[in-house]
Tab-separated table of C-alpha atoms in Angstrom:
chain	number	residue	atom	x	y	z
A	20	UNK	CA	-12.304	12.260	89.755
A	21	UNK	CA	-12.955	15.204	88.353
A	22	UNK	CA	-10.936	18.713	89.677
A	23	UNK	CA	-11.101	21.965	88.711
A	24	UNK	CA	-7.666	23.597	87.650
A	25	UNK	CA	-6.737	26.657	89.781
A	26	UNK	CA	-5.282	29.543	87.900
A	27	UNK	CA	-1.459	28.636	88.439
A	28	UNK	CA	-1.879	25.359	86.353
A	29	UNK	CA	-3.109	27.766	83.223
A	30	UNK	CA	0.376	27.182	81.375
A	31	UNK	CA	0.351	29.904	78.975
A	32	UNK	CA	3.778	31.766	78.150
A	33	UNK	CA	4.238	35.440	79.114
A	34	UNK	CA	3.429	36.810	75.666
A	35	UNK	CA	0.602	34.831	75.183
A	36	UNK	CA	-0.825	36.195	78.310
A	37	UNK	CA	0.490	39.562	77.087
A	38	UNK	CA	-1.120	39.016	73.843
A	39	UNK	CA	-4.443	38.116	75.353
A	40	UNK	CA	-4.208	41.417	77.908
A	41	UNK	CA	-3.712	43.310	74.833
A	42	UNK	CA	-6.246	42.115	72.112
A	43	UNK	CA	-9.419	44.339	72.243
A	44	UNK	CA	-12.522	42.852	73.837
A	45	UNK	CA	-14.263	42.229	70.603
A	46	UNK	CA	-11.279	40.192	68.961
A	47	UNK	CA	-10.010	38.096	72.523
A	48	UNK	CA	-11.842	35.137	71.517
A	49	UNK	CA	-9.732	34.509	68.784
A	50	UNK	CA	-6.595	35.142	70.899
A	51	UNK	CA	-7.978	32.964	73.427
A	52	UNK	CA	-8.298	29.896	70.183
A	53	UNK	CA	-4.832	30.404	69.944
A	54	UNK	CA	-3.707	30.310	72.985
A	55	UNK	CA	-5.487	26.808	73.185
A	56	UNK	CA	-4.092	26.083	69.875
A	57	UNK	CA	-0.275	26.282	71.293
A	58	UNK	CA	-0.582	23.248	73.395
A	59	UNK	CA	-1.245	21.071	70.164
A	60	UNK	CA	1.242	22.976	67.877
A	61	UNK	CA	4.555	20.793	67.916
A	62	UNK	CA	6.807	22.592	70.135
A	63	UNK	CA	9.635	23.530	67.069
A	64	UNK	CA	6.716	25.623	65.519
A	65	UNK	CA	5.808	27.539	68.681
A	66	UNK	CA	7.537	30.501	68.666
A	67	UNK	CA	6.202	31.445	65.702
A	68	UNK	CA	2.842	31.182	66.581
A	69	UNK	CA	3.374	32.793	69.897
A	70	UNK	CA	5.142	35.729	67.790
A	71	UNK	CA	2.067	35.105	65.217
A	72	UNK	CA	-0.192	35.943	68.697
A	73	UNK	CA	1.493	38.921	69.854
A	74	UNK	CA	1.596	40.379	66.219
A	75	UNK	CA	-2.038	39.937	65.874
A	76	UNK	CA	-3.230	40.816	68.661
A	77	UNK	CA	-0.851	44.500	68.561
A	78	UNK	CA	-2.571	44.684	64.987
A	79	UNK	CA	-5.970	44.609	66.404
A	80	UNK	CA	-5.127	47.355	69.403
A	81	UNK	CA	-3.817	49.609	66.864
A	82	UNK	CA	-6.990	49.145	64.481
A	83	UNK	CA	-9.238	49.666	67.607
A	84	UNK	CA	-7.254	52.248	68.816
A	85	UNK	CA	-9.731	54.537	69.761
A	86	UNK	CA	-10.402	54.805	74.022
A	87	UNK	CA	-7.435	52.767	74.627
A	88	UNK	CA	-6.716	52.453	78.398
A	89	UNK	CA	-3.488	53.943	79.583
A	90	UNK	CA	-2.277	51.366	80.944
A	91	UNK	CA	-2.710	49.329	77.481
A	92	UNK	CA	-1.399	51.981	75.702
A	93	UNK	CA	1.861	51.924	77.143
A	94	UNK	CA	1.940	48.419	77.461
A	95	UNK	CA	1.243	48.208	73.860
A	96	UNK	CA	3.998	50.744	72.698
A	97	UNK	CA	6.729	48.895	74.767
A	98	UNK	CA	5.912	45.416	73.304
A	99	UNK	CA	5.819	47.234	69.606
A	100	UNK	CA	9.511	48.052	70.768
A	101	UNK	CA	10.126	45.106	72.279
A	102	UNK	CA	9.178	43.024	69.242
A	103	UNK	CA	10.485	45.237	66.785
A	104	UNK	CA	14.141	45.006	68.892
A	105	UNK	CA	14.385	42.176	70.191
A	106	UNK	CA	13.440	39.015	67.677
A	107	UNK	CA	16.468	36.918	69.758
A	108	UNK	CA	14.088	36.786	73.192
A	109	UNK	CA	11.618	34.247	71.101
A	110	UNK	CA	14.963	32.115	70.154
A	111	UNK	CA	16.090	31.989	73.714
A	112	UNK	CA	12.385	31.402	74.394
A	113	UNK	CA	12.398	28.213	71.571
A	114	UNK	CA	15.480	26.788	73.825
A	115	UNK	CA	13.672	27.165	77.385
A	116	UNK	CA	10.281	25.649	76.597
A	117	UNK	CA	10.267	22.823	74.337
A	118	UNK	CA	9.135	20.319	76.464
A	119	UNK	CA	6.228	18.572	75.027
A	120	UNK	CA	3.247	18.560	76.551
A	121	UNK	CA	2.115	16.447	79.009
A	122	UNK	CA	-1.710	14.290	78.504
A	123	UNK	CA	-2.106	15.205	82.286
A	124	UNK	CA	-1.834	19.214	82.079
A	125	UNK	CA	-4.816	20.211	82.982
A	126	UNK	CA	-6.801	23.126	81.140
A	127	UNK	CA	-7.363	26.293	82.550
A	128	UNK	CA	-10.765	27.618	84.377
A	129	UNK	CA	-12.207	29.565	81.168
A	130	UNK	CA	-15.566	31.098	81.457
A	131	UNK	CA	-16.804	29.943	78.402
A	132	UNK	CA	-15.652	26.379	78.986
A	133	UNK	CA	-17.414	26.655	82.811
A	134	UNK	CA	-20.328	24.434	82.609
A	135	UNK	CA	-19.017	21.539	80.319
A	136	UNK	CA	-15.622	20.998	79.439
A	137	UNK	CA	-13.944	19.696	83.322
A	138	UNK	CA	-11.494	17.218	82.414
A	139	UNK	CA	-12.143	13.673	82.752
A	140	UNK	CA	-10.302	10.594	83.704
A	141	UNK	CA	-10.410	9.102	80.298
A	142	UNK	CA	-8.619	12.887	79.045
A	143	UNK	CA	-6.369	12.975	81.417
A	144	UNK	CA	-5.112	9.583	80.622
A	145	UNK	CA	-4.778	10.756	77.010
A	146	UNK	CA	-7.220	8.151	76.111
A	147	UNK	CA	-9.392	9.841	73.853
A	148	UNK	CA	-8.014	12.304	71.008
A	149	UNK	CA	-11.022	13.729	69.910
A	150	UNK	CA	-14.288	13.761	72.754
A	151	UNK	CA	-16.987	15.609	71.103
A	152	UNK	CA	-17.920	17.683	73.830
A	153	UNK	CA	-18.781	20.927	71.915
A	154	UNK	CA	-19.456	23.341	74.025
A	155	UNK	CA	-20.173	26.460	72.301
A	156	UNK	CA	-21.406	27.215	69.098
A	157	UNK	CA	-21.737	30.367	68.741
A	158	UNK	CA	-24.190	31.182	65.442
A	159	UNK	CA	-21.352	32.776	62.808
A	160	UNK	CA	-24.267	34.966	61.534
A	161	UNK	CA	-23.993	36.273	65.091
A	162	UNK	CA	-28.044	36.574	64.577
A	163	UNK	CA	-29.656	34.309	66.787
A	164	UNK	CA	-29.600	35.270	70.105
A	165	UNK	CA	-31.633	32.422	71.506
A	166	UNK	CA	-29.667	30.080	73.320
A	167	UNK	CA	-31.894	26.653	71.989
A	168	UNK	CA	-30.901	27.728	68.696
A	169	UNK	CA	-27.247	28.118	69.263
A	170	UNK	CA	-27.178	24.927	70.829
A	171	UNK	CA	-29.296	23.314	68.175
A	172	UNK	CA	-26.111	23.995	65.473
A	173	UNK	CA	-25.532	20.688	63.921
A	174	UNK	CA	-22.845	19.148	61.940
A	175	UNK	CA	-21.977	20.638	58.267
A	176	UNK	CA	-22.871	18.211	55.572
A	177	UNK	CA	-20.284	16.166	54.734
A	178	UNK	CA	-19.913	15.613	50.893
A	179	UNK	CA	-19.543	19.361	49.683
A	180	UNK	CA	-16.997	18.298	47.365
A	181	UNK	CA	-19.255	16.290	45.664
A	182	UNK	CA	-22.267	19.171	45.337
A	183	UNK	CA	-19.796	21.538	44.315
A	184	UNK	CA	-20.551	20.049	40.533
A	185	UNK	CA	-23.838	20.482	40.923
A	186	UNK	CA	-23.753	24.079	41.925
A	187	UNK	CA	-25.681	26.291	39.696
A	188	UNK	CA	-23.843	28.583	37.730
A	189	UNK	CA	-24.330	32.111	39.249
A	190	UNK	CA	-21.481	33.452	36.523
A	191	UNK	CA	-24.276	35.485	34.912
A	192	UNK	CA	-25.250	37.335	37.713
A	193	UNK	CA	-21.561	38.512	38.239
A	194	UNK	CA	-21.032	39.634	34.762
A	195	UNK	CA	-23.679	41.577	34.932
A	196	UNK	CA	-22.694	43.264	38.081
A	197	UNK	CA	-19.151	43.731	36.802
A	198	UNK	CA	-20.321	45.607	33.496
A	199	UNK	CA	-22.440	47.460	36.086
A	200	UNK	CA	-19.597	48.702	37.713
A	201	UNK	CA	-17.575	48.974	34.987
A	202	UNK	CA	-15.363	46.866	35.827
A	203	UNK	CA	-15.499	44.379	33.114
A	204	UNK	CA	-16.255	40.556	33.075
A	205	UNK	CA	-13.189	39.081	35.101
A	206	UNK	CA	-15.683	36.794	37.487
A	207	UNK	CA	-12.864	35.506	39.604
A	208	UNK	CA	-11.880	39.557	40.165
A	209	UNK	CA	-15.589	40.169	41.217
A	210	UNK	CA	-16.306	37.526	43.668
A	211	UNK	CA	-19.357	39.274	46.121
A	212	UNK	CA	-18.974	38.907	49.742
A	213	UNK	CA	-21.505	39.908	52.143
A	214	UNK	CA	-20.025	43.080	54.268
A	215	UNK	CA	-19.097	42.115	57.638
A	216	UNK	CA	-22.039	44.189	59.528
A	217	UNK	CA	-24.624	41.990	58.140
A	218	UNK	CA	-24.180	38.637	60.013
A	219	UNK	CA	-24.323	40.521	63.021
A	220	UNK	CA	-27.259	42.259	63.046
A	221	UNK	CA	-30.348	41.988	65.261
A	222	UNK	CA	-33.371	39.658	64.701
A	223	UNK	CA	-36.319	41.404	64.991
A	224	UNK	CA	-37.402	42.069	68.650
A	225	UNK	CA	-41.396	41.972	67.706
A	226	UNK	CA	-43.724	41.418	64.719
A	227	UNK	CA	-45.800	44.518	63.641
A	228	UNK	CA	-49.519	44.565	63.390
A	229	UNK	CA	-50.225	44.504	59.660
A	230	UNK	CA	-53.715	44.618	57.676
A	231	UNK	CA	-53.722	41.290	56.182
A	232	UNK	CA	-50.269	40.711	55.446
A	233	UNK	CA	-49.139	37.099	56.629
A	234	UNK	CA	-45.635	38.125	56.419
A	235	UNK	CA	-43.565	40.876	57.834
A	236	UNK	CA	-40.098	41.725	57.372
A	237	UNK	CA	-38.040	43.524	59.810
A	238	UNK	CA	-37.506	46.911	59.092
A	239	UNK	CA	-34.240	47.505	60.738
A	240	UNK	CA	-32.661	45.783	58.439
A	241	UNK	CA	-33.650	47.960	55.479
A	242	UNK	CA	-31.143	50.469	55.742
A	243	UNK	CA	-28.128	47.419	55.234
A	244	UNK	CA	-30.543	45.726	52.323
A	245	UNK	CA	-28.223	46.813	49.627
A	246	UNK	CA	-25.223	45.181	51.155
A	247	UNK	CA	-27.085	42.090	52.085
A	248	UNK	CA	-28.375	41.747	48.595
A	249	UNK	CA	-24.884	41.428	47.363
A	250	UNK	CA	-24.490	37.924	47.429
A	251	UNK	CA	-27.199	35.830	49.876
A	252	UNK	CA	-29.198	38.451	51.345
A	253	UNK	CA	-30.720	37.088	54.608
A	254	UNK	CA	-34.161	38.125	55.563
A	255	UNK	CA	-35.704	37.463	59.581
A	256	UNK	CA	-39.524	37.203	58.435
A	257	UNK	CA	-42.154	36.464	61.136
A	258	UNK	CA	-44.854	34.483	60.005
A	259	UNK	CA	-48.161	33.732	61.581
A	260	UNK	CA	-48.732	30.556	60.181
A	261	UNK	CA	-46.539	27.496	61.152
A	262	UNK	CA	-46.602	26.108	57.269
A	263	UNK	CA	-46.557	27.456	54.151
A	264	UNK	CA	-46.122	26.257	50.976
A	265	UNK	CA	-43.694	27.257	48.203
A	266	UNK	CA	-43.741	26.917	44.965
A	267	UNK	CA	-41.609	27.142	41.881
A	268	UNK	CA	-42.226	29.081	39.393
A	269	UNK	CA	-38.164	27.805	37.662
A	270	UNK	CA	-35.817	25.510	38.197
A	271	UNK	CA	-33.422	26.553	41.075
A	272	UNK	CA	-31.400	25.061	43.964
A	273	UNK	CA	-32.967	25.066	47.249
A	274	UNK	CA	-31.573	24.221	50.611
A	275	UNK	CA	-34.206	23.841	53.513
A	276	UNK	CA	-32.903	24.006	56.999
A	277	UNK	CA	-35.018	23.495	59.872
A	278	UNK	CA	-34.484	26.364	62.597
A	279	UNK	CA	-33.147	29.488	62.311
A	280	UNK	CA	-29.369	28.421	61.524
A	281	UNK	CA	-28.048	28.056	58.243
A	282	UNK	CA	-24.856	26.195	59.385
A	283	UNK	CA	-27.352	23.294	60.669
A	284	UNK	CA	-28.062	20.217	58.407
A	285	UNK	CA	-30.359	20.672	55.570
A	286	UNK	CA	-33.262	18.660	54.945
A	287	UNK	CA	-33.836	19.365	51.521
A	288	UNK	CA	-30.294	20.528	49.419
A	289	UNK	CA	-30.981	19.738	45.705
A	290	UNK	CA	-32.357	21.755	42.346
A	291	UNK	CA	-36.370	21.799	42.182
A	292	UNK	CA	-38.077	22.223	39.002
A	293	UNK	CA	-40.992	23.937	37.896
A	294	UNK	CA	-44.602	23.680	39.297
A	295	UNK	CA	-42.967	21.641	41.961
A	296	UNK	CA	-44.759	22.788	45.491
A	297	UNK	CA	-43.190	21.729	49.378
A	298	UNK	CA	-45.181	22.293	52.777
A	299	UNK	CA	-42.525	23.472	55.116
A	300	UNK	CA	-42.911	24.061	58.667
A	301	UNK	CA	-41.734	26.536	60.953
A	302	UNK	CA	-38.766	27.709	61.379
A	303	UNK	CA	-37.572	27.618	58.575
A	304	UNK	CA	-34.226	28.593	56.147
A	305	UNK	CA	-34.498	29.151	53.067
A	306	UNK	CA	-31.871	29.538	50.583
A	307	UNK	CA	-32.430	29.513	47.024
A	308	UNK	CA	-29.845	30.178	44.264
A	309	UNK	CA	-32.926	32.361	42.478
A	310	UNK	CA	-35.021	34.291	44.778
A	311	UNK	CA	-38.031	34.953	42.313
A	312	UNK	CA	-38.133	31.177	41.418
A	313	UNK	CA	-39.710	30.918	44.863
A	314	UNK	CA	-43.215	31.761	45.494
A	315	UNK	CA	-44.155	31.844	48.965
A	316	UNK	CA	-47.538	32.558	49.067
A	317	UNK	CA	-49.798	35.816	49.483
A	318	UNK	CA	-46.429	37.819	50.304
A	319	UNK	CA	-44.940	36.896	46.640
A	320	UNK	CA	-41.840	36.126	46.064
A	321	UNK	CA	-38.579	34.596	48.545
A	322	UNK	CA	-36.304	37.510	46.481
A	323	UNK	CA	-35.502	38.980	43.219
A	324	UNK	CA	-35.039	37.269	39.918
A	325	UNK	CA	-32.068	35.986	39.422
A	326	UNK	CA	-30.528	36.476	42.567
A	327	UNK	CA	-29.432	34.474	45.535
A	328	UNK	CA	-31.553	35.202	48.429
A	329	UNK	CA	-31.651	33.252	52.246
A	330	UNK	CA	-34.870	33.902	54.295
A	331	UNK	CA	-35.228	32.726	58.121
A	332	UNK	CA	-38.969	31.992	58.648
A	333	UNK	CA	-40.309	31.927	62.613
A	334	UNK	CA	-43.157	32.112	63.823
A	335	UNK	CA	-42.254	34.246	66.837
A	336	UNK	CA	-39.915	37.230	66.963
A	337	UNK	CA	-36.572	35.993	68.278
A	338	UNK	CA	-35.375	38.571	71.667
B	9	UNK	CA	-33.178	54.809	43.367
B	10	UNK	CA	-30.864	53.193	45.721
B	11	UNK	CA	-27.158	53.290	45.763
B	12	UNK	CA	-25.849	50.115	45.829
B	13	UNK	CA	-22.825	49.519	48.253
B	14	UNK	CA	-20.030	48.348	46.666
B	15	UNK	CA	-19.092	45.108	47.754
B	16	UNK	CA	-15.602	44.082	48.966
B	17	UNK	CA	-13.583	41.545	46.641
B	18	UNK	CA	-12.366	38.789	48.893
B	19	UNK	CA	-8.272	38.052	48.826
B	20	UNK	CA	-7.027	35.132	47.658
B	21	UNK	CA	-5.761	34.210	51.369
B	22	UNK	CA	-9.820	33.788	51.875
B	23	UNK	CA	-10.516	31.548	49.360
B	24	UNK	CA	-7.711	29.628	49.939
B	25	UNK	CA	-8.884	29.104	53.987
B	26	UNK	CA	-12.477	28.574	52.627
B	27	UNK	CA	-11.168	25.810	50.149
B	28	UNK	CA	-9.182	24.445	52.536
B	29	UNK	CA	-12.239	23.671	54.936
B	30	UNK	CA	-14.764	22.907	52.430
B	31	UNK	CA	-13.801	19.003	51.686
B	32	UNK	CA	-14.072	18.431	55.413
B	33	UNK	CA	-16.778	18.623	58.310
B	34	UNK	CA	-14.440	20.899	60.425
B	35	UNK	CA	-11.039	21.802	61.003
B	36	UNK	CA	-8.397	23.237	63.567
B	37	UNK	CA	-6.756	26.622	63.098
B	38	UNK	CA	-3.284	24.203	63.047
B	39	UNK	CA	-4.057	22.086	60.197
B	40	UNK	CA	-5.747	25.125	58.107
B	41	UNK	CA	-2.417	27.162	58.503
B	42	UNK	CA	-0.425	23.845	57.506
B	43	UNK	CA	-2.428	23.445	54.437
B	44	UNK	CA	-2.645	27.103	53.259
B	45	UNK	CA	1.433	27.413	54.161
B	46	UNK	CA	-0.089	31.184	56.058
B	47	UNK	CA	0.964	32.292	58.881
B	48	UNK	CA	-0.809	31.772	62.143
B	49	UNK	CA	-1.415	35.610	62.874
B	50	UNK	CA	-2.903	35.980	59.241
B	51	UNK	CA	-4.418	32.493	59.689
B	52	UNK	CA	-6.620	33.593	62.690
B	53	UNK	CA	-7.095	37.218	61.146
B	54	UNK	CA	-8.821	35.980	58.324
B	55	UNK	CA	-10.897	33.050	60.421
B	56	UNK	CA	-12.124	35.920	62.454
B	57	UNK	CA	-12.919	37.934	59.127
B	58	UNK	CA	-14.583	35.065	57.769
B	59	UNK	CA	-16.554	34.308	61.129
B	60	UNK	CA	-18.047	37.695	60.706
B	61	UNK	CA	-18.947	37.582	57.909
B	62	UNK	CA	-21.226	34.365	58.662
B	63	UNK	CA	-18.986	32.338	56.464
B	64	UNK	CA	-17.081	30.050	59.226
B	65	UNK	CA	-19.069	28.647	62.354
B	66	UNK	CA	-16.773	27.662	65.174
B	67	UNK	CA	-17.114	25.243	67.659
B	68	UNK	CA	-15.170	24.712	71.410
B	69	UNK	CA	-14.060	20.587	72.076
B	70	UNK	CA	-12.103	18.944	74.502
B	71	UNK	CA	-9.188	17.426	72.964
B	72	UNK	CA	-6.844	15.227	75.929
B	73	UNK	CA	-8.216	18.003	78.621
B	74	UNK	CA	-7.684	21.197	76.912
B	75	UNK	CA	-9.769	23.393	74.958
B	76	UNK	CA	-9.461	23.189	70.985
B	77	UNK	CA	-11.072	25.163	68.396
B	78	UNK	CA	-12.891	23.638	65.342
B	79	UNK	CA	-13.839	25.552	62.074
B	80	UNK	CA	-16.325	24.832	59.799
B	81	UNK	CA	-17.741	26.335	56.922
B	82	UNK	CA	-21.870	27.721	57.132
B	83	UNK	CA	-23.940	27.167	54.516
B	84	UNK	CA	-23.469	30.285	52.851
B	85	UNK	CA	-19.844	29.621	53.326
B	86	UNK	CA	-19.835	26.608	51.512
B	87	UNK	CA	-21.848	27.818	48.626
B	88	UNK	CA	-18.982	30.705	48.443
B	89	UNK	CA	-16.592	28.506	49.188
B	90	UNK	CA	-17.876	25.758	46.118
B	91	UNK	CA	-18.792	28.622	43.461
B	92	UNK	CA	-14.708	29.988	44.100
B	93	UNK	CA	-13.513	26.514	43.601
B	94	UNK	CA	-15.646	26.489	40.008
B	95	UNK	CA	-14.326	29.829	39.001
B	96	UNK	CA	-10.521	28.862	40.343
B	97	UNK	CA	-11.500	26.241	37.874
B	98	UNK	CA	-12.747	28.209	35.423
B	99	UNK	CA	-9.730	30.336	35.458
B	100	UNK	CA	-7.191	27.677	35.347
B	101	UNK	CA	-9.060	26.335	32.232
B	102	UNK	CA	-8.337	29.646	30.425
B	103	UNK	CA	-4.956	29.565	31.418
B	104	UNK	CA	-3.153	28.644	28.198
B	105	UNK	CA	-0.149	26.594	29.350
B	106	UNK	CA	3.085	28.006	27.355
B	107	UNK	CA	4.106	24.561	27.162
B	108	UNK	CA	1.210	22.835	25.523
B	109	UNK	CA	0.665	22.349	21.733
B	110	UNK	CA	-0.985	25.250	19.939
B	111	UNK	CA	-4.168	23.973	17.653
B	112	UNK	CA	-2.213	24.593	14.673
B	113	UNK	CA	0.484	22.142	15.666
B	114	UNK	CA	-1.530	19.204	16.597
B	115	UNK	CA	-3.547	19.706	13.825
């Protein structure tokens, strides 16, 4: 039978909770992982990762310090000095809870856990180790707000290992942007990164009327085009059509995802050559290892030449 | 013409959590720190960087009735993830090793 836990059966140690009451808004998900994390960490090892907590989450308040509350700022200046003076409270806290724990603890009432995750018999008799009941996915480009998409995330493919020798060699591209800078041709030193800002920027809330073009780009994200060009830039484009067809003008690798979330299973994950042409339906990922090797249709090319570029077709603007 | 933003080098504690997730499906935060020997505070501070970034998907399971976090890499985080690997590579292959032979002497 299933029950729902009440608040006093959330077994969380003080400074975890104080760590959680602390960590900005933005970052408390992360606290939260680690608070759920504890439970499985062997019970030798907890203090340090209850320590780890506490110091993580004062490093975020102090990073976001700007319209702290009162209350959280004093709160958060006396556990600075409690840390910083007394290291012996987590020893005498090592000696008081190292009790492992028990199959039949039951979790506490989080919000994001509502709907699905109640405990079952079969958990609470330790049965099963690993029950699949994902819950949440939330899209780590943070740019799908639609909640059939989110759910729609699917497993990552399995054997990356194995296409990691048949990745392209991009090595060019990086010298070239290292001379650039001036910063010579150390490719390890030069490794791009896409800046933080631009997973977690808006899909377009509505196509615009054009005169004969079939695709559209969002123009919001023009201003952070430079830093999404870095290394993958990743284009929303609205198309009218529901299938296109693209066609290679070079070889290239090309990964084909069907939706609008790269972390899902690809259909297509391998190097195309020359002349070859693929009907693709909508939506749509693209990612290809050379944008200008991709011709898709009256609107040109997927990128520039020579660079990396991802491009999420739909066919309707996603709120 | 356009100023291109200069774009952040990654640390080696971020390659080392992306290399550390890319032979499997998905991982806990636990087992990542284990293998990467980091601490759990810089563990989850780079797992949230990396999350932002669109590199790491994460995913909420029941494990014996509590809540437990799984990380995984995107698809953009596994192409970053498998081009660092080559150039770790690449690196270690220009590493001469003090100890080895020179060309002279094993000619």
């Amino acid at each position: 039978m299933n029950r729902r836990p009440t608040p006093t059966e959330i077994r969380r140690p003080t400074l975890l909770r104080l760590a959680l009451w602390l960590a900005p808004e933005a970052q408390r998900m992360w606290l939260e992982d680690m608070a759920d994390e504890h439970a499985f960490v062997p019970a030798t090892e907890r203090p340090g990762w209850i320590w780890g907590a506490l110091a993580l989450a004062l490093r975020w308040r102090v990073v976001s310090w700007r319209a702290v509350p009162r209350a959280q700022l004093t709160v958060t200046v006396m556990a600075l000095a409690l840390l910083v003076a007394s290291p012996w409270l987590l020893r005498e806290y090592a000696l008081n809870t190292l009790a492992p724990v028990s199959e039949t603890e039951v979790v506490g009432n989080r919000d994001r856990l509502e709907a699905d995750q109640t405990p079952s018999e079969e958990a609470a008799a330790g049965r099963a180790q690993e029950a699949p009941a994902a819950v949440t996915s939330p899209d780590p480009q943070g740019a799908i707000g639609n909640a059939e998409d989110r759910d729609a995330l699917g497993p990552a493919v399995p054997d990356q290992a194995a296409r990691a020798v048949n990745t392209p060699d991009l090595d060019d591209e990086l010298q070239d942007q290292a001379e650039a800078e001036g910063l010579g041709v150390d490719i390890v030193g030069d490794l791009l990164l896409l800046e933080p800002d631009v997973a977690a920027e808006p899909l377009p809330s509505a196509p615009t009327e054009g005169a004969g073009e079939r695709l559209r780009e969002d123009s919001q994200r023009e201003t952070n085009l430079d830093e999404a060009q870095s290394l993958f830039d990743r284009q929303v484009i609205v198309v009218e059509e529901t299938s296109f067809v693209l066609t290679l003008l070079r070889p290239t690798r090309l990964t084909l995802i069907t939706g609008t979330d790269e972390a899902a299973e690809p259909y297509l994950d391998r190097r195309v050559e020359t002349g070859e042409r693929i009907l693709v339906l909508l939506p749509l990922v693209v990612v290809a290892d050379d944008g200008g090797a991709v011709d898709i249709g009256e609107s040109g090319l997927l990128g520039e030449d020579g660079r990396p570029a991802t491009r999420v077709f739909t066919t309707e603007a996603v709120p | 013409m356009r100023r291109r933003k200069r774009t952040r080098v990654p640390s080696p504690q971020q390659i080392l959590v992306l290399e550390a997730l890319i032979g499997h499906e998905s991982r806990y935060g636990y087992d990542l720190m284990k293998e990467t020997n980091l601490g759990p505070g810089t563990m989850y501070g780079l797992l949230r960087r990396l999350h932002d970034e669109g590199l790491l998907g994460r995913t909420t399971e029941l494990v014996s009735g509590r809540a437990r976090a799984r990380y995984r890499l995107t698809t953009l985080g596994r192409r970053y993830a498998e081009r660092a690997l080559i150039e770790d590579e690449y690196e270690r292959a220009l590493r001469v090793d003090p100890a080895a032979p020179s060309q002279e002497e094993r000619s």
